[in-house]
Structures are given as structure tokens and as C-alpha cells.
mmCIF file of C-alpha atoms in Angstrom:
data_model
loop_
_atom_site.group_PDB
_atom_site.id
_atom_site.type_symbol
_atom_site.label_atom_id
_atom_site.label_comp_id
_atom_site.label_asym_id
_atom_site.label_seq_id
_atom_site.Cartn_x
_atom_site.Cartn_y
_atom_site.Cartn_z
ATOM 1 C CA MET A 1069 -10.717 -23.912 18.589
ATOM 2 C CA PRO A 1070 -13.573 -23.081 21.345
ATOM 3 C CA GLU A 1071 -16.691 -20.786 18.771
ATOM 4 C CA GLY A 1072 -16.362 -17.177 19.469
ATOM 5 C CA THR A 1073 -11.813 -17.355 20.420
ATOM 6 C CA LYS A 1074 -10.126 -15.702 18.578
ATOM 7 C CA ARG A 1075 -5.802 -16.388 18.455
ATOM 8 C CA ASP A 1076 -3.243 -13.362 18.683
ATOM 9 C CA VAL A 1077 -1.237 -13.340 14.471
ATOM 10 C CA TRP A 1078 2.291 -11.967 14.733
ATOM 11 C CA ILE A 1079 3.954 -10.276 11.898
ATOM 12 C CA THR A 1080 6.995 -12.186 11.340
ATOM 13 C CA GLY A 1081 8.266 -11.263 7.849
ATOM 14 C CA ILE A 1082 7.952 -7.619 6.378
ATOM 15 C CA GLY A 1083 9.208 -6.863 2.608
ATOM 16 C CA ILE A 1084 8.827 -3.059 1.800
ATOM 17 C CA VAL A 1085 10.026 -1.066 -0.893
ATOM 18 C CA SER A 1086 10.310 2.575 -1.556
ATOM 19 C CA SER A 1087 11.777 6.297 -2.323
ATOM 20 C CA LEU A 1088 13.530 5.584 1.509
ATOM 21 C CA GLY A 1089 14.640 2.902 0.079
ATOM 22 C CA GLU A 1090 14.570 -0.848 -0.081
ATOM 23 C CA GLY A 1091 13.894 -3.580 3.097
ATOM 24 C CA PRO A 1092 13.298 -3.295 6.466
ATOM 25 C CA ASP A 1093 16.492 -2.198 7.348
ATOM 26 C CA ALA A 1094 17.415 0.873 4.813
ATOM 27 C CA HIS A 1095 13.189 2.400 5.986
ATOM 28 C CA TRP A 1096 14.979 2.025 9.540
ATOM 29 C CA GLN A 1097 17.432 3.902 8.993
ATOM 30 C CA ALA A 1098 16.426 6.245 7.321
ATOM 31 C CA LEU A 1099 13.124 6.990 9.494
ATOM 32 C CA SER A 1100 15.460 6.737 12.511
ATOM 33 C CA ALA A 1101 17.708 9.812 11.019
ATOM 34 C CA GLY A 1102 14.355 11.925 10.118
ATOM 35 C CA THR A 1103 15.559 11.500 6.354
ATOM 36 C CA PRO A 1104 13.675 14.161 4.272
ATOM 37 C CA PRO A 1105 11.190 12.264 1.938
ATOM 38 C CA VAL A 1106 13.137 12.184 -1.254
ATOM 39 C CA THR A 1107 10.286 13.375 -4.051
ATOM 40 C CA ASP A 1108 10.470 14.625 -7.584
ATOM 41 C CA ALA A 1109 7.966 17.293 -8.984
ATOM 42 C CA GLU A 1110 10.202 17.866 -12.035
ATOM 43 C CA ARG A 1111 9.721 14.335 -14.087
ATOM 44 C CA PHE A 1112 5.984 14.359 -14.019
ATOM 45 C CA ALA A 1113 5.698 18.227 -13.646
ATOM 46 C CA PRO A 1114 3.869 19.876 -11.808
ATOM 47 C CA TYR A 1115 2.932 16.827 -9.644
ATOM 48 C CA VAL A 1116 4.812 15.674 -7.282
ATOM 49 C CA VAL A 1117 5.340 12.157 -6.572
ATOM 50 C CA HIS A 1118 7.706 9.947 -4.273
ATOM 51 C CA PRO A 1119 10.199 8.414 -7.145
ATOM 52 C CA LEU A 1120 10.786 4.791 -6.230
ATOM 53 C CA VAL A 1121 14.387 3.339 -5.034
ATOM 54 C CA LYS A 1122 16.338 1.886 -7.941
ATOM 55 C CA LEU A 1123 15.906 -2.171 -7.765
ATOM 56 C CA VAL A 1124 17.981 -4.428 -9.215
ATOM 57 C CA TYR A 1125 14.842 -6.972 -10.111
ATOM 58 C CA ASP A 1126 16.970 -10.071 -11.162
ATOM 59 C CA ALA A 1127 17.565 -10.262 -6.681
ATOM 60 C CA GLN A 1128 13.657 -11.950 -6.664
ATOM 61 C CA ILE A 1129 13.136 -12.887 -10.371
ATOM 62 C CA PRO A 1130 14.948 -14.066 -11.167
ATOM 63 C CA LYS A 1131 14.264 -14.868 -15.377
ATOM 64 C CA LYS A 1132 13.975 -12.137 -17.243
ATOM 65 C CA GLY A 1133 11.189 -13.730 -19.007
ATOM 66 C CA ASP A 1134 8.835 -13.525 -16.108
ATOM 67 C CA GLN A 1135 9.798 -9.896 -16.329
ATOM 68 C CA ARG A 1136 9.223 -8.371 -19.397
ATOM 69 C CA GLN A 1137 5.871 -10.188 -18.822
ATOM 70 C CA MET A 1138 4.815 -8.387 -15.900
ATOM 71 C CA GLU A 1139 4.334 -4.633 -15.624
ATOM 72 C CA THR A 1140 5.457 -1.708 -13.025
ATOM 73 C CA TRP A 1141 3.307 -2.781 -10.508
ATOM 74 C CA GLN A 1142 3.584 -6.218 -10.982
ATOM 75 C CA ARG A 1143 7.148 -6.210 -10.727
ATOM 76 C CA ILE A 1144 7.774 -4.058 -7.613
ATOM 77 C CA GLY A 1145 5.262 -6.022 -6.132
ATOM 78 C CA THR A 1146 6.706 -9.971 -6.746
ATOM 79 C CA TYR A 1147 9.905 -8.240 -5.364
ATOM 80 C CA THR A 1148 8.462 -7.400 -2.964
ATOM 81 C CA ALA A 1149 6.923 -10.099 -2.322
ATOM 82 C CA GLY A 1150 9.726 -12.085 -2.045
ATOM 83 C CA LEU A 1151 12.177 -10.129 0.587
ATOM 84 C CA ALA A 1152 8.916 -10.590 3.169
ATOM 85 C CA LEU A 1153 10.016 -14.181 1.906
ATOM 86 C CA ASP A 1154 13.043 -13.825 2.508
ATOM 87 C CA SER A 1155 12.429 -11.765 6.028
ATOM 88 C CA ALA A 1156 10.016 -14.700 7.663
ATOM 89 C CA GLY A 1157 13.122 -17.703 6.834
ATOM 90 C CA ILE A 1158 10.018 -19.075 5.060
ATOM 91 C CA ALA A 1159 11.973 -18.381 1.093
ATOM 92 C CA LYS A 1160 12.609 -21.424 -1.100
ATOM 93 C CA ASN A 1161 11.173 -23.094 1.662
ATOM 94 C CA ALA A 1162 8.302 -25.667 -1.038
ATOM 95 C CA GLU A 1163 6.822 -27.715 2.171
ATOM 96 C CA ILE A 1164 6.075 -24.071 3.815
ATOM 97 C CA LEU A 1165 4.972 -21.664 0.575
ATOM 98 C CA GLY A 1166 2.884 -24.930 -0.240
ATOM 99 C CA ARG A 1167 0.383 -24.097 2.007
ATOM 100 C CA THR A 1168 0.874 -20.013 2.752
ATOM 101 C CA ASP A 1169 -2.676 -18.314 2.027
ATOM 102 C CA MET A 1170 -1.913 -15.398 -0.502
ATOM 103 C CA VAL A 1171 -4.157 -12.284 0.484
ATOM 104 C CA VAL A 1172 -3.449 -9.381 -2.448
ATOM 105 C CA GLY A 1173 -4.201 -5.454 -2.908
ATOM 106 C CA ALA A 1174 -4.439 -4.907 -6.232
ATOM 107 C CA GLY A 1175 -5.154 -2.384 -8.690
ATOM 108 C CA GLY A 1176 -5.790 -2.636 -12.284
ATOM 109 C CA GLY A 1177 -3.267 -1.958 -14.903
ATOM 110 C CA GLU A 1178 -0.929 -0.113 -16.165
ATOM 111 C CA ARG A 1179 -1.876 2.121 -20.308
ATOM 112 C CA ASP A 1180 0.436 1.888 -22.810
ATOM 113 C CA HIS A 1181 -0.420 5.529 -23.410
ATOM 114 C CA GLN A 1182 2.478 6.355 -26.105
ATOM 115 C CA VAL A 1183 -0.986 4.077 -27.263
ATOM 116 C CA ASP A 1184 -3.960 6.211 -25.665
ATOM 117 C CA THR A 1185 -2.288 9.322 -27.148
ATOM 118 C CA ALA A 1186 -1.556 9.076 -30.432
ATOM 119 C CA ILE A 1187 -5.495 8.024 -31.161
ATOM 120 C CA LEU A 1188 -6.486 11.069 -28.694
ATOM 121 C CA ASN A 1189 -4.268 13.066 -30.729
ATOM 122 C CA ASP A 1190 -5.743 11.128 -34.247
ATOM 123 C CA VAL A 1191 -9.757 11.465 -32.732
ATOM 124 C CA LEU A 1192 -9.230 15.370 -32.835
ATOM 125 C CA THR A 1193 -8.474 15.552 -36.842
ATOM 126 C CA SER A 1194 -11.417 12.696 -37.556
ATOM 127 C CA ASN A 1195 -14.429 13.067 -39.790
ATOM 128 C CA GLU A 1196 -15.268 10.388 -38.211
ATOM 129 C CA PRO A 1197 -14.353 9.867 -34.448
ATOM 130 C CA GLY A 1198 -16.302 6.304 -33.821
ATOM 131 C CA LYS A 1199 -15.077 4.068 -35.982
ATOM 132 C CA LEU A 1200 -10.968 5.746 -36.163
ATOM 133 C CA LEU A 1201 -11.353 4.706 -32.669
ATOM 134 C CA ASN A 1202 -12.612 1.206 -32.613
ATOM 135 C CA GLU A 1203 -10.327 0.498 -35.746
ATOM 136 C CA ARG A 1204 -7.213 2.238 -33.844
ATOM 137 C CA LEU A 1205 -8.478 0.177 -30.841
ATOM 138 C CA LEU A 1206 -8.554 -3.463 -33.340
ATOM 139 C CA SER A 1207 -4.813 -2.664 -34.674
ATOM 140 C CA ASP A 1208 -3.178 -0.227 -32.136
ATOM 141 C CA LEU A 1209 -3.159 -2.463 -28.378
ATOM 142 C CA ARG A 1210 -0.992 -4.961 -27.687
ATOM 143 C CA PRO A 1211 -2.988 -8.336 -27.533
ATOM 144 C CA THR A 1212 -1.527 -8.971 -23.774
ATOM 145 C CA LEU A 1213 -2.111 -5.671 -22.622
ATOM 146 C CA SER A 1214 -5.674 -6.878 -21.672
ATOM 147 C CA LEU A 1215 -4.192 -9.621 -20.310
ATOM 148 C CA ALA A 1216 -1.738 -7.662 -17.906
ATOM 149 C CA GLN A 1217 -3.879 -5.533 -16.444
ATOM 150 C CA LEU A 1218 -6.246 -8.670 -14.865
ATOM 151 C CA SER A 1219 -5.795 -7.380 -10.827
ATOM 152 C CA ASN A 1220 -4.763 -11.205 -9.725
ATOM 153 C CA LEU A 1221 -2.366 -11.328 -12.131
ATOM 154 C CA LEU A 1222 0.389 -10.286 -8.601
ATOM 155 C CA ALA A 1223 -0.995 -12.638 -7.218
ATOM 156 C CA GLY A 1224 -0.594 -15.550 -9.642
ATOM 157 C CA ASN A 1225 2.980 -13.559 -10.531
ATOM 158 C CA ILE A 1226 4.181 -13.960 -6.655
ATOM 159 C CA SER A 1227 3.227 -17.950 -6.634
ATOM 160 C CA ILE A 1228 5.333 -18.667 -10.216
ATOM 161 C CA VAL A 1229 8.051 -16.815 -9.045
ATOM 162 C CA HIS A 1230 8.573 -17.640 -5.389
ATOM 163 C CA GLY A 1231 5.840 -20.337 -5.385
ATOM 164 C CA VAL A 1232 2.767 -19.193 -2.841
ATOM 165 C CA THR A 1233 -0.293 -22.091 -3.990
ATOM 166 C CA GLY A 1234 -1.790 -21.664 -0.592
ATOM 167 C CA SER A 1235 -4.828 -19.821 -1.308
ATOM 168 C CA SER A 1236 -5.323 -16.954 -3.139
ATOM 169 C CA ARG A 1237 -7.710 -13.955 -3.181
ATOM 170 C CA THR A 1238 -7.156 -10.571 -4.414
ATOM 171 C CA PHE A 1239 -9.601 -6.854 -3.684
ATOM 172 C CA MET A 1240 -9.383 -4.294 -6.343
ATOM 173 C CA GLY A 1241 -10.732 -0.638 -4.625
ATOM 174 C CA GLU A 1242 -7.956 1.735 -3.351
ATOM 175 C CA GLU A 1243 -7.009 2.515 0.094
ATOM 176 C CA SER A 1244 -9.936 -0.336 1.471
ATOM 177 C CA ALA A 1245 -8.527 -3.312 -1.266
ATOM 178 C CA GLY A 1246 -5.072 -2.684 1.151
ATOM 179 C CA VAL A 1247 -6.881 -2.321 4.067
ATOM 180 C CA ASP A 1248 -9.257 -6.245 3.348
ATOM 181 C CA ALA A 1249 -5.900 -7.813 1.902
ATOM 182 C CA VAL A 1250 -4.619 -7.165 5.719
ATOM 183 C CA ARG A 1251 -7.655 -7.862 7.674
ATOM 184 C CA VAL A 1252 -8.473 -11.195 5.709
ATOM 185 C CA GLY A 1253 -5.500 -12.240 6.113
ATOM 186 C CA TYR A 1254 -5.446 -11.494 9.887
ATOM 187 C CA SER A 1255 -9.114 -12.881 10.310
ATOM 188 C CA ARG A 1256 -7.959 -16.572 8.960
ATOM 189 C CA ILE A 1257 -5.014 -17.247 10.668
ATOM 190 C CA ALA A 1258 -7.331 -15.391 14.692
ATOM 191 C CA ALA A 1259 -9.863 -17.811 13.009
ATOM 192 C CA GLY A 1260 -8.012 -20.940 12.459
ATOM 193 C CA GLN A 1261 -8.590 -21.265 9.581
ATOM 194 C CA SER A 1262 -4.949 -20.332 8.548
ATOM 195 C CA GLU A 1263 -2.158 -20.997 10.280
ATOM 196 C CA ILE A 1264 0.870 -18.510 7.828
ATOM 197 C CA GLY A 1265 -0.312 -16.533 4.830
ATOM 198 C CA LEU A 1266 1.192 -13.434 2.428
ATOM 199 C CA VAL A 1267 0.113 -9.768 2.286
ATOM 200 C CA GLY A 1268 -0.453 -6.579 1.230
ATOM 201 C CA GLY A 1269 0.124 -4.478 -2.015
ATOM 202 C CA ALA A 1270 1.936 -2.440 -4.334
ATOM 203 C CA TYR A 1271 1.864 0.595 -6.647
ATOM 204 C CA ASN A 1272 3.353 2.815 -8.906
ATOM 205 C CA ALA A 1273 3.136 5.873 -8.944
ATOM 206 C CA GLU A 1274 5.552 7.022 -11.596
ATOM 207 C CA ARG A 1275 2.968 6.807 -14.548
ATOM 208 C CA GLU A 1276 1.309 9.542 -16.803
ATOM 209 C CA ASP A 1277 -1.706 7.393 -16.652
ATOM 210 C CA MET A 1278 -2.858 7.616 -13.174
ATOM 211 C CA LEU A 1279 -2.065 11.207 -12.254
ATOM 212 C CA LEU A 1280 -4.336 11.888 -15.129
ATOM 213 C CA LEU A 1281 -6.774 10.536 -13.590
ATOM 214 C CA TYR A 1282 -6.149 11.871 -9.865
ATOM 215 C CA ALA A 1283 -5.820 15.317 -11.450
ATOM 216 C CA LEU A 1284 -9.507 15.223 -13.154
ATOM 217 C CA ASN A 1285 -10.550 14.761 -9.890
ATOM 218 C CA ASP A 1286 -8.240 17.381 -8.216
ATOM 219 C CA PHE A 1287 -6.333 15.096 -5.661
ATOM 220 C CA CYS A 1288 -2.701 15.519 -6.962
ATOM 221 C CA MET A 1289 -0.115 17.296 -5.086
ATOM 222 C CA THR A 1290 1.357 20.114 -7.239
ATOM 223 C CA ASP A 1291 4.354 22.410 -7.382
ATOM 224 C CA GLU A 1292 6.501 21.567 -3.760
ATOM 225 C CA PHE A 1293 5.785 18.724 -1.540
ATOM 226 C CA ARG A 1294 3.743 19.865 1.616
ATOM 227 C CA PRO A 1295 3.293 17.549 4.406
ATOM 228 C CA VAL A 1296 0.025 16.471 4.225
ATOM 229 C CA PHE A 1297 -1.794 18.072 8.122
ATOM 230 C CA SER A 1298 0.636 21.284 7.503
ATOM 231 C CA GLY A 1299 -2.448 23.735 6.748
ATOM 232 C CA ALA A 1300 -6.391 24.285 7.087
ATOM 233 C CA GLU A 1301 -6.596 22.841 3.548
ATOM 234 C CA ALA A 1302 -5.536 19.092 2.760
ATOM 235 C CA PRO A 1303 -2.697 19.632 -0.062
ATOM 236 C CA GLY A 1304 -3.339 16.950 -2.309
ATOM 237 C CA ILE A 1305 -1.914 13.848 -2.546
ATOM 238 C CA PRO A 1306 2.044 13.165 -3.417
ATOM 239 C CA SER A 1307 1.783 9.535 -4.462
ATOM 240 C CA GLY A 1308 4.339 6.950 -4.239
ATOM 241 C CA SER A 1309 6.243 5.025 -5.385
ATOM 242 C CA MET A 1310 5.713 1.612 -2.854
ATOM 243 C CA GLY A 1311 5.640 -1.931 -2.156
ATOM 244 C CA ALA A 1312 4.600 -3.580 1.449
ATOM 245 C CA PHE A 1313 3.892 -7.404 2.066
ATOM 246 C CA LEU A 1314 3.827 -9.182 5.119
ATOM 247 C CA VAL A 1315 3.839 -12.519 6.348
ATOM 248 C CA LEU A 1316 1.446 -12.456 8.879
ATOM 249 C CA GLU A 1317 1.536 -15.955 11.474
ATOM 250 C CA SER A 1318 -0.123 -17.906 14.483
ATOM 251 C CA PRO A 1319 1.917 -18.151 17.433
ATOM 252 C CA GLU A 1320 2.382 -21.740 17.003
ATOM 253 C CA HIS A 1321 2.904 -22.028 13.703
ATOM 254 C CA ALA A 1322 5.756 -19.987 14.104
ATOM 255 C CA THR A 1323 6.886 -21.072 17.540
ATOM 256 C CA ALA A 1324 7.041 -24.855 15.889
ATOM 257 C CA ARG A 1325 9.266 -23.254 13.092
ATOM 258 C CA GLY A 1326 11.854 -21.365 15.498
ATOM 259 C CA ALA A 1327 10.080 -18.236 14.093
ATOM 260 C CA THR A 1328 10.973 -14.873 16.871
ATOM 261 C CA PRO A 1329 7.871 -12.499 16.065
ATOM 262 C CA ILE A 1330 8.652 -8.782 15.256
ATOM 263 C CA ALA A 1331 4.810 -7.560 16.043
ATOM 264 C CA LYS A 1332 1.806 -8.603 16.653
ATOM 265 C CA LEU A 1333 -1.195 -7.121 15.052
ATOM 266 C CA THR A 1334 -4.013 -7.382 17.624
ATOM 267 C CA GLY A 1335 -6.682 -6.206 15.058
ATOM 268 C CA VAL A 1336 -8.422 -4.952 11.370
ATOM 269 C CA TRP A 1337 -11.367 -3.181 10.912
ATOM 270 C CA SER A 1338 -12.666 -2.270 7.514
ATOM 271 C CA GLU A 1339 -16.117 0.268 7.240
ATOM 272 C CA ARG A 1340 -17.097 3.068 5.617
ATOM 273 C CA ALA A 1341 -18.468 6.482 6.494
ATOM 274 C CA ARG A 1342 -21.562 8.158 5.215
ATOM 275 C CA ARG A 1343 -19.044 11.225 3.324
ATOM 276 C CA ASP A 1344 -22.061 13.149 3.039
ATOM 277 C CA GLU A 1345 -22.876 13.403 5.697
ATOM 278 C CA PRO A 1346 -20.699 16.378 8.028
ATOM 279 C CA GLY A 1347 -17.842 14.803 9.495
ATOM 280 C CA ALA A 1348 -18.679 11.525 9.366
ATOM 281 C CA VAL A 1349 -14.411 10.718 8.576
ATOM 282 C CA ALA A 1350 -13.804 12.293 11.405
ATOM 283 C CA ALA A 1351 -16.241 10.571 13.986
ATOM 284 C CA LYS A 1352 -15.192 7.262 11.901
ATOM 285 C CA VAL A 1353 -11.147 8.009 13.019
ATOM 286 C CA ALA A 1354 -12.420 9.219 16.479
ATOM 287 C CA ASP A 1355 -13.790 5.763 16.730
ATOM 288 C CA PHE A 1356 -10.685 4.114 16.086
ATOM 289 C CA VAL A 1357 -8.556 5.519 18.220
ATOM 290 C CA ALA A 1358 -11.304 5.504 21.450
ATOM 291 C CA ARG A 1359 -11.562 1.283 20.797
ATOM 292 C CA THR A 1360 -8.246 0.337 20.476
ATOM 293 C CA HIS A 1361 -6.439 3.056 23.430
ATOM 294 C CA PRO A 1362 -2.998 3.723 21.468
ATOM 295 C CA ASP A 1363 -0.624 5.180 22.364
ATOM 296 C CA ALA A 1364 0.751 7.058 19.137
ATOM 297 C CA VAL A 1365 -0.877 6.491 15.509
ATOM 298 C CA LEU A 1366 0.478 6.384 12.360
ATOM 299 C CA SER A 1367 -1.466 7.301 9.627
ATOM 300 C CA GLY A 1368 -2.647 6.742 6.102
ATOM 301 C CA ALA A 1369 -3.769 9.952 4.764
ATOM 302 C CA THR A 1370 -3.742 10.452 2.023
ATOM 303 C CA GLY A 1371 -2.941 14.187 1.849
ATOM 304 C CA ALA A 1372 -6.751 14.782 -0.291
ATOM 305 C CA HIS A 1373 -9.082 17.465 0.197
ATOM 306 C CA GLY A 1374 -11.976 16.690 2.675
ATOM 307 C CA ALA A 1375 -10.851 13.071 3.590
ATOM 308 C CA THR A 1376 -7.381 14.981 5.226
ATOM 309 C CA GLU A 1377 -8.938 17.362 7.110
ATOM 310 C CA GLY A 1378 -11.202 15.123 8.620
ATOM 311 C CA GLU A 1379 -8.893 13.114 9.444
ATOM 312 C CA ALA A 1380 -6.345 16.045 10.959
ATOM 313 C CA GLU A 1381 -9.648 16.809 13.263
ATOM 314 C CA ALA A 1382 -9.595 13.569 15.110
ATOM 315 C CA LEU A 1383 -6.206 12.870 15.815
ATOM 316 C CA LYS A 1384 -5.826 16.210 17.308
ATOM 317 C CA GLY A 1385 -7.602 15.257 19.978
ATOM 318 C CA ALA A 1386 -6.500 12.007 20.221
ATOM 319 C CA GLY A 1387 -4.337 12.645 22.595
ATOM 320 C CA VAL A 1388 -1.170 10.427 21.521
ATOM 321 C CA PRO A 1389 2.606 11.007 19.146
ATOM 322 C CA VAL A 1390 1.571 11.086 15.777
ATOM 323 C CA ARG A 1391 3.483 10.601 12.748
ATOM 324 C CA ALA A 1392 1.789 10.294 8.693
ATOM 325 C CA VAL A 1393 3.194 8.020 6.354
ATOM 326 C CA ALA A 1394 3.021 10.361 3.330
ATOM 327 C CA ASN A 1395 5.486 12.737 4.781
ATOM 328 C CA ARG A 1396 7.855 9.863 4.742
ATOM 329 C CA ILE A 1397 7.010 7.648 1.456
ATOM 330 C CA GLY A 1398 4.317 9.393 0.204
ATOM 331 C CA HIS A 1399 0.456 7.224 -0.581
ATOM 332 C CA GLY A 1400 0.260 4.397 -2.662
ATOM 333 C CA PHE A 1401 -3.271 3.554 -2.747
ATOM 334 C CA GLU A 1402 -3.368 -0.118 -2.843
ATOM 335 C CA ALA A 1403 0.185 -0.589 -0.816
ATOM 336 C CA GLN A 1404 -0.476 2.937 1.885
ATOM 337 C CA PHE A 1405 -1.777 0.239 4.756
ATOM 338 C CA PRO A 1406 0.080 -2.584 4.368
ATOM 339 C CA ALA A 1407 3.608 -0.722 4.336
ATOM 340 C CA ALA A 1408 2.208 1.877 7.268
ATOM 341 C CA VAL A 1409 1.489 -1.774 9.366
ATOM 342 C CA ALA A 1410 4.826 -2.951 8.465
ATOM 343 C CA LEU A 1411 6.190 0.767 9.515
ATOM 344 C CA ALA A 1412 3.953 0.743 12.879
ATOM 345 C CA ALA A 1413 5.934 -2.959 13.679
ATOM 346 C CA LEU A 1414 9.118 -1.986 12.712
ATOM 347 C CA THR A 1415 8.782 1.080 15.494
ATOM 348 C CA VAL A 1416 6.709 -1.891 18.193
ATOM 349 C CA ALA A 1417 10.051 -3.235 17.504
ATOM 350 C CA LYS A 1418 12.578 -0.844 17.794
ATOM 351 C CA GLY A 1419 11.181 0.469 21.221
ATOM 352 C CA GLU A 1420 10.810 4.324 20.032
ATOM 353 C CA LEU A 1421 8.770 6.636 17.880
ATOM 354 C CA PHE A 1422 10.988 8.490 14.939
ATOM 355 C CA PRO A 1423 11.285 11.980 14.697
ATOM 356 C CA ALA A 1424 8.403 14.304 14.132
ATOM 357 C CA LEU A 1425 9.294 15.811 10.605
ATOM 358 C CA SER A 1426 9.185 19.972 10.378
ATOM 359 C CA GLY A 1427 6.546 21.562 8.821
ATOM 360 C CA ASP A 1428 3.761 19.083 10.212
ATOM 361 C CA PRO A 1429 2.260 20.724 12.627
ATOM 362 C CA LEU A 1430 0.604 18.169 14.287
ATOM 363 C CA GLU A 1431 3.022 15.398 14.079
ATOM 364 C CA THR A 1432 4.011 15.689 17.808
ATOM 365 C CA GLY A 1433 5.374 13.431 21.090
ATOM 366 C CA THR A 1434 7.674 10.880 21.840
ATOM 367 C CA GLY A 1435 7.829 8.477 23.605
ATOM 368 C CA ALA A 1436 8.361 4.404 22.879
ATOM 369 C CA PRO A 1437 5.318 2.800 21.774
ATOM 370 C CA GLN A 1438 3.427 -0.277 22.583
ATOM 371 C CA ARG A 1439 0.647 -0.204 20.737
ATOM 372 C CA ILE A 1440 0.127 1.796 17.611
ATOM 373 C CA LEU A 1441 -3.326 2.743 15.713
ATOM 374 C CA VAL A 1442 -3.099 2.514 11.701
ATOM 375 C CA THR A 1443 -5.147 4.570 9.694
ATOM 376 C CA GLY A 1444 -6.512 4.171 6.384
ATOM 377 C CA VAL A 1445 -8.942 6.843 5.257
ATOM 378 C CA GLY A 1446 -9.436 6.729 1.742
ATOM 379 C CA HIS A 1447 -9.289 9.484 -0.531
ATOM 380 C CA TRP A 1448 -12.693 9.200 -1.285
ATOM 381 C CA ARG A 1449 -14.432 6.260 0.099
ATOM 382 C CA GLY A 1450 -13.643 3.737 2.785
ATOM 383 C CA GLU A 1451 -11.922 4.064 5.699
ATOM 384 C CA GLY A 1452 -9.881 1.097 8.122
ATOM 385 C CA ALA A 1453 -7.221 1.464 11.119
ATOM 386 C CA GLY A 1454 -4.738 -1.353 12.263
ATOM 387 C CA LEU A 1455 -3.979 -2.092 15.304
ATOM 388 C CA VAL A 1456 -0.245 -3.300 16.092
ATOM 389 C CA GLU A 1457 1.233 -3.660 19.467
ATOM 390 C CA LYS A 1458 5.280 -5.194 20.616
ATOM 391 C CA VAL A 1459 5.275 -8.454 21.513
ATOM 392 C CA GLY A 1460 6.412 -9.114 24.763
#
């Protein structure tokens, strides 16, 4: 391929699970019907979460032994990756899977919060808390816990269960990890370094350790669900359990195997604004809009204080319809950007913008967008965007 030229990149498979359902069809039905968000403000009160729809993991992870050694976020991701491979028509195709590259946005492992709680309670009453802590960490933590916390185990489990054995990369770093997973997969295909790739991430919001982490920094949405752009101040993060994977492919490779594109991914950008400077987030989002000229914006706004207000300021002046992903499925951190790209691809493929959510004044406009800008402004750092277009 001549230097400086870029190939098109098609999205040929979508796997997505969230509080709205399982698979792209279920999600589109819920979105187009204007289904209210599915939230739970009681199980982890006062924190609001979007709980994952019930999954029968056997359908994509047939071996119980494989399921047992995975943490919940890994099961979600491995299951969703299988849905994406099915959607693209390459599941169990060893020849294609053997050269399918994989890029995953992943968080850390899940804590054994029952053990953590017991240790912390004992430390409070101990005369030698340091000694007790060392002894309990050695005796109480299961040996496999540290292994299960390795971030690249999601990619490893996908390889084992589904046979995806091309190159593998894993990024950590909250929302930016999801942006970079999509960006690197896209860039390799666009540059002619890869023909087909699986990109995405997963997040389990229904875990007390992560809710505690974000609550300590005053990030969480509490008491009841509110739309992310519903007031002058951001309402907090409505954490959402989800998995989202995309199969990205060069048009030449897809055409050769008879695959039909869902949408086209035209560009992905991962950047960092100087958030200590007033207006930095708004300026970065406005720049994304200016460079892409979209027909609509599908925002990955988190609901977090600081970041969300800045994005809202920029989107008010964009002059195009806006929809927020977190208003439908919550916020999934590493998985949020892949999920937003998946929903944007469905929207351009279906040829209509799903209804606005009542109560969010920034969600306005209708139409049949051909070019959707997807934003991914991290809850405390990192800004990203992607442009999804209709094919043909």
C-alpha cells in the first residue's frame, strides 16, 4: 500500500450486553422503542447501577471449568466477544480466527470483598495492625486471586474459549483504555498491518469494591437515576455492567469472504486535555466536532463532575442532535467507548436516530444520521472520539 494512504475499515460484527439486553437486535429494539433505563438504586444503596441482563453463559462459554476460573467481568467479556464473532460470521472458523488480531480495554481484577471486610474489621481492634495485616494477607487470600487480577486474562480467556489467536494487546486506564483498544485495531487495519481484528472491553458495575473506590472520590450517582445532562451540575456516574466487542475488517477481506458491513469506522482519536485549565474539556470536544462535521453525536459522557459539564457546554453549540449512552445503559468505563461505537453503528445501519430521553434537555433533534461522532470523555482524565459512517 502506498505510503500515506489509508484503507477503509468496516465494522462487520457487533457483540453487546448491558442492562437493556443481549445482542444488537435486543438493544436496537429497546433504543428505538424509547425503553426507560433499567436501574437499581436499592441493592447497593445509595448508589445507582444499571444491572446486567441475565445471561446463560453456557451459550458462549460451554465449559464450566472455564467459567469458574473467570471473574465476572471476564465472563461478561468472553461471552460478548463470542457474540461479536457470531455476528461477523467467523465463530469456529479456525483459519480466520487464527489470524484475527485482538485489542482489549481492561480494568484490574475483582477483590474478594468478604475477605477484605473481615481483615479490616480485625485490624481496627488489633494492637499490632501491621503484623496482623501481613499474616492475614498471607493466609486468607487465595493464591489464584493475584492471577485472576491480571488485566490481560480477558484476552487470554477469549483466545482459549473462542480460538482467537492472532496478535493480542491489552490496555489499562479507564475510559482511555477502551478508546485505545478501538483506535489501535482501527489503525492497524487502515495502515494495512492487519486484515481483521476483535476489539472491545467489559465491566462489572455490580461490585462493592469499585463502587467504594468511586464513592470515595465523590463520583457516584446516588439515590435515584438522573439523566447525565439533566442539570447545571453533573449528577454523578451511573455505573453500568456491560460488554462490547466489535469485529473490524478491511473491505477487501470482508468482501472476499462474503461479509456485509454494518457500518464504517472512519477515524478514532485518543487525546489528553489539560484539565487543570478552565474550559479544556469543552475545547477538546468542540475540536472533535469541528474536525469531523457529524450529523449527530452519541456521547459517552460519564456523569462525573467536571468532565460532564465541559462536554455539555461543547455539545450545546454543536448544532446537531445529541444522545447519551449512559442514559440508556449506564457507564462502563473501559467498555463504554466500544459500546458507544456499537450503538452508533447500529444507528447508521438502521437509518434513524433513536428517541431522546425525557428529562435530558441536551438530547434534542431527530433524523437519519449518516455520520455519527462518538465521544469518550474520561471521568477524570483522557478524551477520545470516533467517527462512524453509513456504508454506501
